[in-house]
mmCIF file of C-alpha atoms and ligand atoms in Angstrom:
data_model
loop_
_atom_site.group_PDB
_atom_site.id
_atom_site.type_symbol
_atom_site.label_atom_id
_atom_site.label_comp_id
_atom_site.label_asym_id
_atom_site.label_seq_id
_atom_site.Cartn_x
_atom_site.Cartn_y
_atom_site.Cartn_z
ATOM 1 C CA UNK A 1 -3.254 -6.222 33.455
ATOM 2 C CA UNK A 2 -5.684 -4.417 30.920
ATOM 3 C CA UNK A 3 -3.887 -4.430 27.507
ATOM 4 C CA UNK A 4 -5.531 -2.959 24.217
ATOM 5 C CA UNK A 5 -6.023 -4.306 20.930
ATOM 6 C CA UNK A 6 -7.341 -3.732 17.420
ATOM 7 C CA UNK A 7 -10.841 -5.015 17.050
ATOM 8 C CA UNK A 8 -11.300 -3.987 13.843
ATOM 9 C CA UNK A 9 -10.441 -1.530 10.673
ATOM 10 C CA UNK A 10 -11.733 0.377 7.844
ATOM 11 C CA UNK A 11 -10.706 3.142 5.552
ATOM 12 C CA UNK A 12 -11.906 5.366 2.457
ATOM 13 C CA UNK A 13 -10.660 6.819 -0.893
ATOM 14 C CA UNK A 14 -12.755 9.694 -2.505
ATOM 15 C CA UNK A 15 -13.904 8.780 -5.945
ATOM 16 C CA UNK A 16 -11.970 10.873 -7.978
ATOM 17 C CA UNK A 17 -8.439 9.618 -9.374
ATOM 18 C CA UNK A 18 -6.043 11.937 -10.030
ATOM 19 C CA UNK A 19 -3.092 9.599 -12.369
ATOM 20 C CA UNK A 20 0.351 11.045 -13.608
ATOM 21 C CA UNK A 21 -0.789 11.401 -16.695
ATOM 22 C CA UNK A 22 -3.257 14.192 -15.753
ATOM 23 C CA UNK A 23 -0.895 15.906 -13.663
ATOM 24 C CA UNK A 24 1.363 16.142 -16.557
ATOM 25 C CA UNK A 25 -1.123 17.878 -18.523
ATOM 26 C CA UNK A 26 -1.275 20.840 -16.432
ATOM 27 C CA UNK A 27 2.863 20.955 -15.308
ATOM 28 C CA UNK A 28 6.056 20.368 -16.573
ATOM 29 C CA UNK A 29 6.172 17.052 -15.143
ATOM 30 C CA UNK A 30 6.280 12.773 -16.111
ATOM 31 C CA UNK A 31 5.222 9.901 -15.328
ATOM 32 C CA UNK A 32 8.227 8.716 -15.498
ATOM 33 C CA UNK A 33 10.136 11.377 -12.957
ATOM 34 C CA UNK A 34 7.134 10.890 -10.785
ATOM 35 C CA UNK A 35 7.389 6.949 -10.074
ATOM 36 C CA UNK A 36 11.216 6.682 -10.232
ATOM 37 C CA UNK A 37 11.841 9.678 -7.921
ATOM 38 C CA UNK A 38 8.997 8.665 -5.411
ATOM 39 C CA UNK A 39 6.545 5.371 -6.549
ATOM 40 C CA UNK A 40 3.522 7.539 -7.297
ATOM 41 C CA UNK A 41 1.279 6.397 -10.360
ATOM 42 C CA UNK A 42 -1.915 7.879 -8.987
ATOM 43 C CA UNK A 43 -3.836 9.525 -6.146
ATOM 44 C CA UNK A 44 -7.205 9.974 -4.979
ATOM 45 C CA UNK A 45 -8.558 13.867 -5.032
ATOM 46 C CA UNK A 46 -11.327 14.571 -2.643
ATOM 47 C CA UNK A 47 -14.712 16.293 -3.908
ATOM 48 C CA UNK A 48 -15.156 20.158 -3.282
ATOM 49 C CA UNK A 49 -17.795 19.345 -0.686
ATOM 50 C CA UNK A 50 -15.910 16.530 1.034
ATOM 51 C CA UNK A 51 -14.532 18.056 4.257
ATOM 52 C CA UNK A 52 -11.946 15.731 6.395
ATOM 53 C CA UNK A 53 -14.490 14.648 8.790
ATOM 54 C CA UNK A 54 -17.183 13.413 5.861
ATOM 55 C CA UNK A 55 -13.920 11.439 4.890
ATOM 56 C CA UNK A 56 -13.190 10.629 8.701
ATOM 57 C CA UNK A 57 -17.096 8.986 8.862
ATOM 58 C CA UNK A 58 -16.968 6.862 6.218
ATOM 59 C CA UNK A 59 -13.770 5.343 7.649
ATOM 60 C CA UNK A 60 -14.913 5.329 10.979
ATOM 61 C CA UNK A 61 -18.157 3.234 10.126
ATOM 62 C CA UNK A 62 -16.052 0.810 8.369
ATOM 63 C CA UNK A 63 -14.446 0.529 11.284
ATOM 64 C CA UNK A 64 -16.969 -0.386 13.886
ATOM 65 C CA UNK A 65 -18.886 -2.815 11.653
ATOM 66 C CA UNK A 66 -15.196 -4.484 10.991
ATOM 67 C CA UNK A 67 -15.139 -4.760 14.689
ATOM 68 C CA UNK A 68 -18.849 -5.499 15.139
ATOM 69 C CA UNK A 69 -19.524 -2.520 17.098
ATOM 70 C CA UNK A 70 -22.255 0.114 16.998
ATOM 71 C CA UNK A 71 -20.907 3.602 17.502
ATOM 72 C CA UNK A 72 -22.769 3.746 21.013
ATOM 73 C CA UNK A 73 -19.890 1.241 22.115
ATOM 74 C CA UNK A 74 -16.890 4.188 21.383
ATOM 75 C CA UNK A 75 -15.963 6.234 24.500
ATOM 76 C CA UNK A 76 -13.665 8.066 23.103
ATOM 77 C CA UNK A 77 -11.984 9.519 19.584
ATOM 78 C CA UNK A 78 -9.002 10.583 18.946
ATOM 79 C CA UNK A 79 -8.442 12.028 14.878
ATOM 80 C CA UNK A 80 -4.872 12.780 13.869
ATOM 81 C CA UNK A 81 -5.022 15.763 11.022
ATOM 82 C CA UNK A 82 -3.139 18.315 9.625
ATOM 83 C CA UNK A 83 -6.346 19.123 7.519
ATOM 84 C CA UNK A 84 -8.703 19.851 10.475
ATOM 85 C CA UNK A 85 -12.071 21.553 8.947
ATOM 86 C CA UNK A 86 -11.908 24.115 10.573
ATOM 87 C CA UNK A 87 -9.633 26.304 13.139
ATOM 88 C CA UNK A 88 -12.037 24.661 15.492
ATOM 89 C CA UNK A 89 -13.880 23.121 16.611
ATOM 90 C CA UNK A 90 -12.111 20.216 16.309
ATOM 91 C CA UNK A 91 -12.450 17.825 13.312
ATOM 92 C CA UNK A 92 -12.819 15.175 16.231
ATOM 93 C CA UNK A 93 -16.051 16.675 17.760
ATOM 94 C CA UNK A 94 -17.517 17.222 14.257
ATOM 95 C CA UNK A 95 -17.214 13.381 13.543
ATOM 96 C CA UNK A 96 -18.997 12.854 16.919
ATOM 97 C CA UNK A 97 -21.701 14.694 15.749
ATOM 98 C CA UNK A 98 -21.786 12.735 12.562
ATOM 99 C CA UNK A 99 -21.673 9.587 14.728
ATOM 100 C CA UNK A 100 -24.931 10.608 16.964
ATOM 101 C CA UNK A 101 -22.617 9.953 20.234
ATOM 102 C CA UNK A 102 -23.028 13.399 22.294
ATOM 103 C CA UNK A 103 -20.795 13.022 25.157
ATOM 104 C CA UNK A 104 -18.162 11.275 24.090
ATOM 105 C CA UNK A 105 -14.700 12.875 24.123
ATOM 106 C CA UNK A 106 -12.991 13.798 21.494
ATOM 107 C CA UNK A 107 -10.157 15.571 20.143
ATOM 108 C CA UNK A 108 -7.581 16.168 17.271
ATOM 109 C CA UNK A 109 -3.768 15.176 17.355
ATOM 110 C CA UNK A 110 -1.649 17.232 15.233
ATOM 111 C CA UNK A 111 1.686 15.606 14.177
ATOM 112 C CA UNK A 112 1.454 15.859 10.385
ATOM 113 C CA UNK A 113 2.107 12.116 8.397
ATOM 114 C CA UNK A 114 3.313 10.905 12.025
ATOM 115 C CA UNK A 115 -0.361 11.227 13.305
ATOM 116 C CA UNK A 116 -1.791 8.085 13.305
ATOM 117 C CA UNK A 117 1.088 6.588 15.324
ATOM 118 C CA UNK A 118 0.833 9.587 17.744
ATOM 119 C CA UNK A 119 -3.031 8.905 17.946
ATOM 120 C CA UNK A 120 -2.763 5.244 18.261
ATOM 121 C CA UNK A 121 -0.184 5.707 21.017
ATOM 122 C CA UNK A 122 -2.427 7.957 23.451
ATOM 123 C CA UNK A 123 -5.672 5.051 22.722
ATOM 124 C CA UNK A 124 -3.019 2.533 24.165
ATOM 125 C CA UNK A 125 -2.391 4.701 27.454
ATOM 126 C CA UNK A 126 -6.255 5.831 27.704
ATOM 127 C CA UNK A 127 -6.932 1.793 28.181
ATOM 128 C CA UNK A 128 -4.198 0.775 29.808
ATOM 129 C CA UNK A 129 -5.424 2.973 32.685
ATOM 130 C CA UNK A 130 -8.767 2.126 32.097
ATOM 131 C CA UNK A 131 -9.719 6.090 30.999
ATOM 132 C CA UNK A 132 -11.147 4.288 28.033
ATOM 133 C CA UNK A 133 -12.601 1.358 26.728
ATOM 134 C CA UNK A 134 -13.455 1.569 22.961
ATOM 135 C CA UNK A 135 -11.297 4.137 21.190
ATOM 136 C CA UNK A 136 -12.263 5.040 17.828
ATOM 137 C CA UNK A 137 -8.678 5.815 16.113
ATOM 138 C CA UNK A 138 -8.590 7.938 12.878
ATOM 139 C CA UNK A 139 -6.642 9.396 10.221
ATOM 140 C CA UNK A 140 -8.126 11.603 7.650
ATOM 141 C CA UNK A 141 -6.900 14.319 5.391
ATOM 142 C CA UNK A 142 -7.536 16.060 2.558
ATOM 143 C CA UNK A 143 -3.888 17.607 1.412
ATOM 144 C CA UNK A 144 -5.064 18.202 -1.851
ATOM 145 C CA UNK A 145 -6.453 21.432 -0.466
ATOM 146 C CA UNK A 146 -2.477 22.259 0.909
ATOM 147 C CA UNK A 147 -1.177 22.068 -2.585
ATOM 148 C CA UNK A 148 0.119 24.841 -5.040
ATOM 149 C CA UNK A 149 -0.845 22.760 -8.028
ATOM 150 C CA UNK A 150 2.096 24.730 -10.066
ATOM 151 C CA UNK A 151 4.882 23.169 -7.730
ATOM 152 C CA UNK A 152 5.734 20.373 -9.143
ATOM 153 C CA UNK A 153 7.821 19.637 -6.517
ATOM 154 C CA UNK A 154 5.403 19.344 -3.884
ATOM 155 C CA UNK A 155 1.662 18.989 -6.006
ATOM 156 C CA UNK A 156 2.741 15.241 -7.033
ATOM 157 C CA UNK A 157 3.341 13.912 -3.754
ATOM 158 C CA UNK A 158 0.109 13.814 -2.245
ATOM 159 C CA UNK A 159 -3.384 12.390 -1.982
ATOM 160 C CA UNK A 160 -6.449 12.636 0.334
ATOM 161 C CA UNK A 161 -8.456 9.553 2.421
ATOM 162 C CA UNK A 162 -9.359 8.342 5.606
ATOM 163 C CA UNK A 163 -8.556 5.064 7.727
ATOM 164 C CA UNK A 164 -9.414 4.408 11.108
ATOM 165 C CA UNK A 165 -9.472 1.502 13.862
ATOM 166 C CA UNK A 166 -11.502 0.638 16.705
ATOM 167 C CA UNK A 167 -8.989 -0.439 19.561
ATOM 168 C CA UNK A 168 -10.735 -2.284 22.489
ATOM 169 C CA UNK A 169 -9.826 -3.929 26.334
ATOM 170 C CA UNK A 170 -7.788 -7.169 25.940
ATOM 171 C CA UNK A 171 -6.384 -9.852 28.344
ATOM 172 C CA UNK A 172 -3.465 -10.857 25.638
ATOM 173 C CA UNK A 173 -1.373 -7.816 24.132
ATOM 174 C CA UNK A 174 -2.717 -6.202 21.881
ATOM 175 C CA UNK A 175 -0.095 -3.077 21.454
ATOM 176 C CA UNK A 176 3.268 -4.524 22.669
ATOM 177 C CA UNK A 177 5.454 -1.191 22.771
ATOM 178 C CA UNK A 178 5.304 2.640 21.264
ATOM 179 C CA UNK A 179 7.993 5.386 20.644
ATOM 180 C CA UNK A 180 7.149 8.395 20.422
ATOM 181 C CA UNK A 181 10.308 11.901 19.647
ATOM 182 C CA UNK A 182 9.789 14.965 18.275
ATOM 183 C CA UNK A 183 12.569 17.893 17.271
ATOM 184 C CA UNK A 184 11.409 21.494 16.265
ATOM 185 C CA UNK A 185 14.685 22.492 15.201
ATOM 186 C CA UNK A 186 13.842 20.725 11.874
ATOM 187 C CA UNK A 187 10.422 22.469 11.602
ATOM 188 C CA UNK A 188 11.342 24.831 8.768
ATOM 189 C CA UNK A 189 12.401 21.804 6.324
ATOM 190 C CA UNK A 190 8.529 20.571 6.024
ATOM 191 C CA UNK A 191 5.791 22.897 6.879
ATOM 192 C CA UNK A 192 2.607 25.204 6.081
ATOM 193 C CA UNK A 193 3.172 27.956 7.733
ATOM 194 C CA UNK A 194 -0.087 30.274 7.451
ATOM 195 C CA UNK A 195 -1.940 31.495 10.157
ATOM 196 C CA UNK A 196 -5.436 33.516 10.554
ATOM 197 C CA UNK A 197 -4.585 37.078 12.051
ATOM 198 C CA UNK A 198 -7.215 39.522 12.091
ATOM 199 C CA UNK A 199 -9.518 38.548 9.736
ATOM 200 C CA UNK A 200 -6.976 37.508 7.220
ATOM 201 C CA UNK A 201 -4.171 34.671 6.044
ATOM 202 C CA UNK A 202 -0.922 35.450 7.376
ATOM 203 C CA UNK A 203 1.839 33.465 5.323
ATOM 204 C CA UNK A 204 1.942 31.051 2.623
ATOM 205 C CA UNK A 205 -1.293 28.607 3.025
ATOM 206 C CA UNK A 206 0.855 26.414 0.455
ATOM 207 C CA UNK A 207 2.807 23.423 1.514
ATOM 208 C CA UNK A 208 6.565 23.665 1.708
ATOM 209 C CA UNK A 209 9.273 21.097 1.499
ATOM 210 C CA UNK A 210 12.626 20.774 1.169
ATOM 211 C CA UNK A 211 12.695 17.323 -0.247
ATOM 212 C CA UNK A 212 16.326 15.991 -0.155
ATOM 213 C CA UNK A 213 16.534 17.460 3.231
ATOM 214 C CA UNK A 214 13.485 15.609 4.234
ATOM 215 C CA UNK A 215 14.211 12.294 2.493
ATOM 216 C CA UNK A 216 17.549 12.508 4.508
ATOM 217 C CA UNK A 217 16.215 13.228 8.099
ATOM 218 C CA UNK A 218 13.475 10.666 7.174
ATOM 219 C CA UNK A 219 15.387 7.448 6.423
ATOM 220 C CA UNK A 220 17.338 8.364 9.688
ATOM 221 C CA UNK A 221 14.843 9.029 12.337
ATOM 222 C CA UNK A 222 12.636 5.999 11.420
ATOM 223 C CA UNK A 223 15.539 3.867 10.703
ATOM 224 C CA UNK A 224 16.150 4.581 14.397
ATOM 225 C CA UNK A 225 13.076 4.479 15.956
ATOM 226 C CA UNK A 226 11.628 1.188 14.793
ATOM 227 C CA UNK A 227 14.923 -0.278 16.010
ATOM 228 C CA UNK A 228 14.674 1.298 19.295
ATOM 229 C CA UNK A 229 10.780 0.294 19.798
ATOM 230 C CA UNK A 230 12.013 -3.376 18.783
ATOM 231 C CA UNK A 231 15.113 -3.813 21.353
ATOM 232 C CA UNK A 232 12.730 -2.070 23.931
ATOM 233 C CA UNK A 233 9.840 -4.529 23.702
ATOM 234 C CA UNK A 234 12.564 -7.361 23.456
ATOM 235 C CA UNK A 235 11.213 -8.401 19.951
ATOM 236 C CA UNK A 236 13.729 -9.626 17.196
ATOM 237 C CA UNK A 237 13.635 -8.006 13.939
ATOM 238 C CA UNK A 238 12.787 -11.701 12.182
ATOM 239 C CA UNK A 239 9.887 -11.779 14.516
ATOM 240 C CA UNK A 240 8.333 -9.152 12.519
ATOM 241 C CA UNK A 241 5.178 -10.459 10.015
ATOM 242 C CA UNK A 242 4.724 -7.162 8.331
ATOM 243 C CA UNK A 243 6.014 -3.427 8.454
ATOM 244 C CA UNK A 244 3.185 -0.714 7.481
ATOM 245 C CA UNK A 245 5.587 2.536 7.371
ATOM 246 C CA UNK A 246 4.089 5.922 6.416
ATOM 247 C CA UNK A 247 3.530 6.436 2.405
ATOM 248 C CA UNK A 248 5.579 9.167 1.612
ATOM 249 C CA UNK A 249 8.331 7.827 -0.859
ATOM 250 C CA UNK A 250 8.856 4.274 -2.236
ATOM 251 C CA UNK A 251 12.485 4.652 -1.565
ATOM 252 C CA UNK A 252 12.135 6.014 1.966
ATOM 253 C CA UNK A 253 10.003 2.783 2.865
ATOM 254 C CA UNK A 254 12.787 0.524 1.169
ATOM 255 C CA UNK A 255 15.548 1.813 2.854
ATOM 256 C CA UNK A 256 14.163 1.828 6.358
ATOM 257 C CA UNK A 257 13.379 -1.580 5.612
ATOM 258 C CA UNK A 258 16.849 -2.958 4.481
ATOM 259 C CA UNK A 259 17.975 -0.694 7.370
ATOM 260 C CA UNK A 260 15.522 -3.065 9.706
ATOM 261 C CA UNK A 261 16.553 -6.364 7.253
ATOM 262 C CA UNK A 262 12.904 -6.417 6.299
ATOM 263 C CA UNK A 263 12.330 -8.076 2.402
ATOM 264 C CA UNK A 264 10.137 -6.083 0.438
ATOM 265 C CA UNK A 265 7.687 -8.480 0.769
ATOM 266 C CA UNK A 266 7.071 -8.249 3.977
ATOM 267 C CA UNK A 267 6.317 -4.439 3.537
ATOM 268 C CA UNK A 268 2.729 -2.983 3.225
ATOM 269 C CA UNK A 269 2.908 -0.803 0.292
ATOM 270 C CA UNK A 270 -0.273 1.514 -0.894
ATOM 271 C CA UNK A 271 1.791 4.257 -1.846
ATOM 272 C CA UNK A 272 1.494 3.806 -5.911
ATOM 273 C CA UNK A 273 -2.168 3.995 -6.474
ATOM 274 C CA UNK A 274 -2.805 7.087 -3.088
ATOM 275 C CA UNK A 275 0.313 9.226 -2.781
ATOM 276 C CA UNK A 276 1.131 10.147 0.436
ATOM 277 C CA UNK A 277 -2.331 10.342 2.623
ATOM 278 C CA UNK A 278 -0.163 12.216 5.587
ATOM 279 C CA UNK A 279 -1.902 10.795 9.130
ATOM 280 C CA UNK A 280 -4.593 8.504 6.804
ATOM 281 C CA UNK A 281 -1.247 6.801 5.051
ATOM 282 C CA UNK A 282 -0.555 4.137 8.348
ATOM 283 C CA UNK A 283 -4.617 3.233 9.003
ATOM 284 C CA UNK A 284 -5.539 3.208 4.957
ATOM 285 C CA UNK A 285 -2.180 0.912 4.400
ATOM 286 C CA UNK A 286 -2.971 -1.702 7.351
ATOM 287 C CA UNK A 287 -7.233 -1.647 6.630
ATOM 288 C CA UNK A 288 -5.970 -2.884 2.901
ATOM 289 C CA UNK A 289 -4.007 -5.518 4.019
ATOM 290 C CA UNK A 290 -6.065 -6.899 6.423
ATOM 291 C CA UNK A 291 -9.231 -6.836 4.470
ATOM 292 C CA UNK A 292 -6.884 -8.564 0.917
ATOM 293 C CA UNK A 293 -5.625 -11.030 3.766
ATOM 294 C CA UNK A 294 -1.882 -10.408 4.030
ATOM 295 C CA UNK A 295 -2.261 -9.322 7.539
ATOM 296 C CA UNK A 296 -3.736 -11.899 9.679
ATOM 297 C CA UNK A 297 -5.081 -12.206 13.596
ATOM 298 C CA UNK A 298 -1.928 -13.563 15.722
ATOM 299 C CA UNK A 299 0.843 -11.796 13.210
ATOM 300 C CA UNK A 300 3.305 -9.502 14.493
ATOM 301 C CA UNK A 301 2.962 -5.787 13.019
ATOM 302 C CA UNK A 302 5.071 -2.699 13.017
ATOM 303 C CA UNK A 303 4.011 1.014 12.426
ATOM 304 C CA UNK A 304 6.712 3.596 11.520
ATOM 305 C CA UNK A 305 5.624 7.489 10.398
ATOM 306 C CA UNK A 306 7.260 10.672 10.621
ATOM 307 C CA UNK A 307 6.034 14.102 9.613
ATOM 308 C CA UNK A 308 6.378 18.232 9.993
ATOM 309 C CA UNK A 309 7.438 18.875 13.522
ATOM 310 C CA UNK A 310 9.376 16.887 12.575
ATOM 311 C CA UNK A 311 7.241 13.942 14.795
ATOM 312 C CA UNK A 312 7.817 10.730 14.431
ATOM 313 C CA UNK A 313 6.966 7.395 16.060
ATOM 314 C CA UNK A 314 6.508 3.538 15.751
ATOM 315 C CA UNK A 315 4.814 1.043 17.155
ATOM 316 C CA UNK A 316 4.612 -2.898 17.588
ATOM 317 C CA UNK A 317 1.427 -4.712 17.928
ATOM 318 C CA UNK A 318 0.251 -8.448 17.862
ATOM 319 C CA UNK A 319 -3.059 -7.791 15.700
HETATM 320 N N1 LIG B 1 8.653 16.562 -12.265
HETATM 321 C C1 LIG B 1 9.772 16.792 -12.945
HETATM 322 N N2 LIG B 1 10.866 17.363 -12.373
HETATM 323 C C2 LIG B 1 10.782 17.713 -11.077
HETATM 324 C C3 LIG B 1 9.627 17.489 -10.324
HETATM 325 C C4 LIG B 1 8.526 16.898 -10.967
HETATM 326 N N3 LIG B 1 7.364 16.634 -10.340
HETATM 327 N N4 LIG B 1 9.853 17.928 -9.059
HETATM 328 C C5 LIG B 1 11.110 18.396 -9.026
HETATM 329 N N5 LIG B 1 11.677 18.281 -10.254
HETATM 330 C C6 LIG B 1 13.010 18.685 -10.648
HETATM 331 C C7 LIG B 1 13.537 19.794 -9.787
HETATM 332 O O1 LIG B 1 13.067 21.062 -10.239
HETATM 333 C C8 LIG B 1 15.036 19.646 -9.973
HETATM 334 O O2 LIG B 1 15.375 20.206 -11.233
HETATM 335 P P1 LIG B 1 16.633 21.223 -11.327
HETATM 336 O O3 LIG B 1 17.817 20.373 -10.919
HETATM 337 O O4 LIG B 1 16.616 21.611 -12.766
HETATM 338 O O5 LIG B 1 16.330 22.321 -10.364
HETATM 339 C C9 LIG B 1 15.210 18.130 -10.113
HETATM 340 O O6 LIG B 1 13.910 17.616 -10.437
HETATM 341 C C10 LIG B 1 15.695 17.484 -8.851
HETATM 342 O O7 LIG B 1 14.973 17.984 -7.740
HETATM 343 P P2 LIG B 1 15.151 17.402 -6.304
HETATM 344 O O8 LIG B 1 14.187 18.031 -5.353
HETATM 345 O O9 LIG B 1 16.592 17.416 -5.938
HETATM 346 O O10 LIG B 1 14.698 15.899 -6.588
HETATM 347 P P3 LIG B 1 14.884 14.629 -5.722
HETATM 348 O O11 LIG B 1 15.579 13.595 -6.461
HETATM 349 O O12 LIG B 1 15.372 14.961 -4.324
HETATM 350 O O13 LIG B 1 13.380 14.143 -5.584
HETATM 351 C C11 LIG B 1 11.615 14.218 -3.997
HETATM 352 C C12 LIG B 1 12.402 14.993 -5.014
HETATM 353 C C13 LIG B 1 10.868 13.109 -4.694
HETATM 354 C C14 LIG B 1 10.613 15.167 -3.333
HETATM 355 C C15 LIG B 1 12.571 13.637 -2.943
HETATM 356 O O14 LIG B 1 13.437 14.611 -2.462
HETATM 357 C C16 LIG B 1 11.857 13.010 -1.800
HETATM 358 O O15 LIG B 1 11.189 12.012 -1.944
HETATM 359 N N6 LIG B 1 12.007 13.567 -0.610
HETATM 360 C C17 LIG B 1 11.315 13.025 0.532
HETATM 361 C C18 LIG B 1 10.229 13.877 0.825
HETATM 362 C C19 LIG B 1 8.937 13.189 0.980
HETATM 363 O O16 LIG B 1 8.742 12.028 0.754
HETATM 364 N N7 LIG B 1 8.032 14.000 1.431
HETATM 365 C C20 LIG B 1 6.737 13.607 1.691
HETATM 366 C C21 LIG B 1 6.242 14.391 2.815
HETATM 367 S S1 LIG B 1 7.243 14.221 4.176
HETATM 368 C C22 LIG B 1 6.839 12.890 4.863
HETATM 369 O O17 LIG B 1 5.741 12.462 4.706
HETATM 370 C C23 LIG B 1 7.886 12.254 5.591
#
């Protein structure tokens, strides 16, 4: 049996740094308030030019030489956004441009900060079945350009960047198990809810979210979920090397993992210096690790992120 695996990672952060400190400058807003309510000190703030996919390359490079591939090698991408460049085409086909590989498919997945798992998921079923071999994997956003930078509520939370893997063919596992759920009754608690109609914006282009709301559902669903995946692929919690969950809120991630009996320092955490990257959070947290050393070839990892939809998955790998 084919399994898949991740042959290597990479990830980017645009240049500019946008700290606390600046943010308060502009709203009625602290440091302070800002890392005890959530764990954000700082995020990075994309350049006006810098469109998701130019974000999407630079990870996606990083990526194949990580895995020692040339992009020729990648038969397929799939790029989770919620910050597509356009309507469409997709931000998926514009990186394949980018990448000189005409042919290869390529598409978008849309499940907001739950993304990457969705993405990652669907690579694991395309070689499984041998539709694919190489599958370039990526998360990019730029949510800076979602923000009402006078709601303090929301303008604090988030940050823009890319990460991406290159998953590959392998006799050993590779992905061990993935859970995928989704509820739309919940769709009004986290959500931008513009659309183009005839030639113009129709609703508020601005991110909404009821935060309590969200924090609630949050610690919940992935609470759930990562035990499910676990008992499912008959791995036992203290089996578990490392748990990369989604960025949004330092005390979302620690209570999912006392939930899971996890110790903090088992726990990937990039949320402090890059706010919550949405579907780039997962990929940018695990390509840090890996390249600073903490995660290692052989260790047990497991992916948790939910999102608008709300969507929400994890998923257990041997890296
Ligand atoms: N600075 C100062 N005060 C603020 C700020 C701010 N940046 N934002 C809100 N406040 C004020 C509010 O106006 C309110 O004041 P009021 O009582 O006078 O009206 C007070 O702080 C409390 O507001 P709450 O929204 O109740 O604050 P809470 O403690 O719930 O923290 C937060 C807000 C951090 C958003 C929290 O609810 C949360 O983390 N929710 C999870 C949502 C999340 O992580 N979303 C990320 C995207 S979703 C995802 O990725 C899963």
């Amino acid at each position: 049996m084919t399994y898949s695996r991740i042959l290597g990672t990479g990830s980017y952060l645009p240049d500019t740094v946008m700290t606390n400190a600046m943010l308060a400058e502009r709203i009625e807003t602290s440091d302070e308030w800002i890392v005890s309510r959530t764990g954000i000190r700082a995020r990075h703030i994309a350049a006006e030019d810098q469109k998701t996919s130019d974000l999407a390359y630079i990870a996606a490079q990083r990526a194949l030489e990580s895995a020692g591939l040339q992009a020729s090698d990648i038969d397929l991408i799939i790029l989770a956004t919620t910050t597509p460049d356009m309507v469409f085409p997709s931000t998926a086909s514009i990186l394949q441009e980018k990448l000189g590989i005409p042919g290869v498919p390529a598409f978008d997945v849309q499940a907001v900060c739950a993304g990457f798992v969705y993405a990652l998921a669907t690579a694991n079923g395309y070689i499984k079945s041998g539709m694919a071999k190489n599958v370039l994997v990526v998360g990019a956003e730029v949510m800076s350009r979602l923000l009402d930078w006078d709601d303090r509520r929301t303008c604090v939370l988030f940050g823009d960047g890319a990460g991406a893997v290159v998953v590959g063919p392998s006799e050993e596992p590779g992905i061990l198990h993935a859970k995928l759920a989704a509820d739309g009754r919940y769709r009004d608690i986290l959500k931008t809810e513009a659309q183009i109609a005839g030639g113009e914006v129709d609703g508020t282009p601005f991110l909404y979210m009821d935060g309590p709301a969200v924090f609630k559902f949050a610690v919940k669903a992935l609470s759930d979920i990562a035990e499910k995946t676990l008992a499912e692929a008959g791995v036992q919690q203290d089996s578990v090397d490392w748990l990369v969950p989604h960025q949004a809120n330092v005390r979302i991630i620690e209570a999912t993992a006392k939930h899971l009996q996890l110790s903090m320092d088992k726990v990937i955490v990039t949320l402090p210096e890059q706010g919550n990257t949405s579907a780039a959070s997962i990929p940018l947290a695990f390509d840090h690790a890996v390249r600073n050393g903490q995660i290692q070839r052989g260790q047990t990892v497991l992916m948790e992120g939910i999102g608008g939809g709300f969507a929400w998955g994890a998923l257990l790998l041997r890296y």
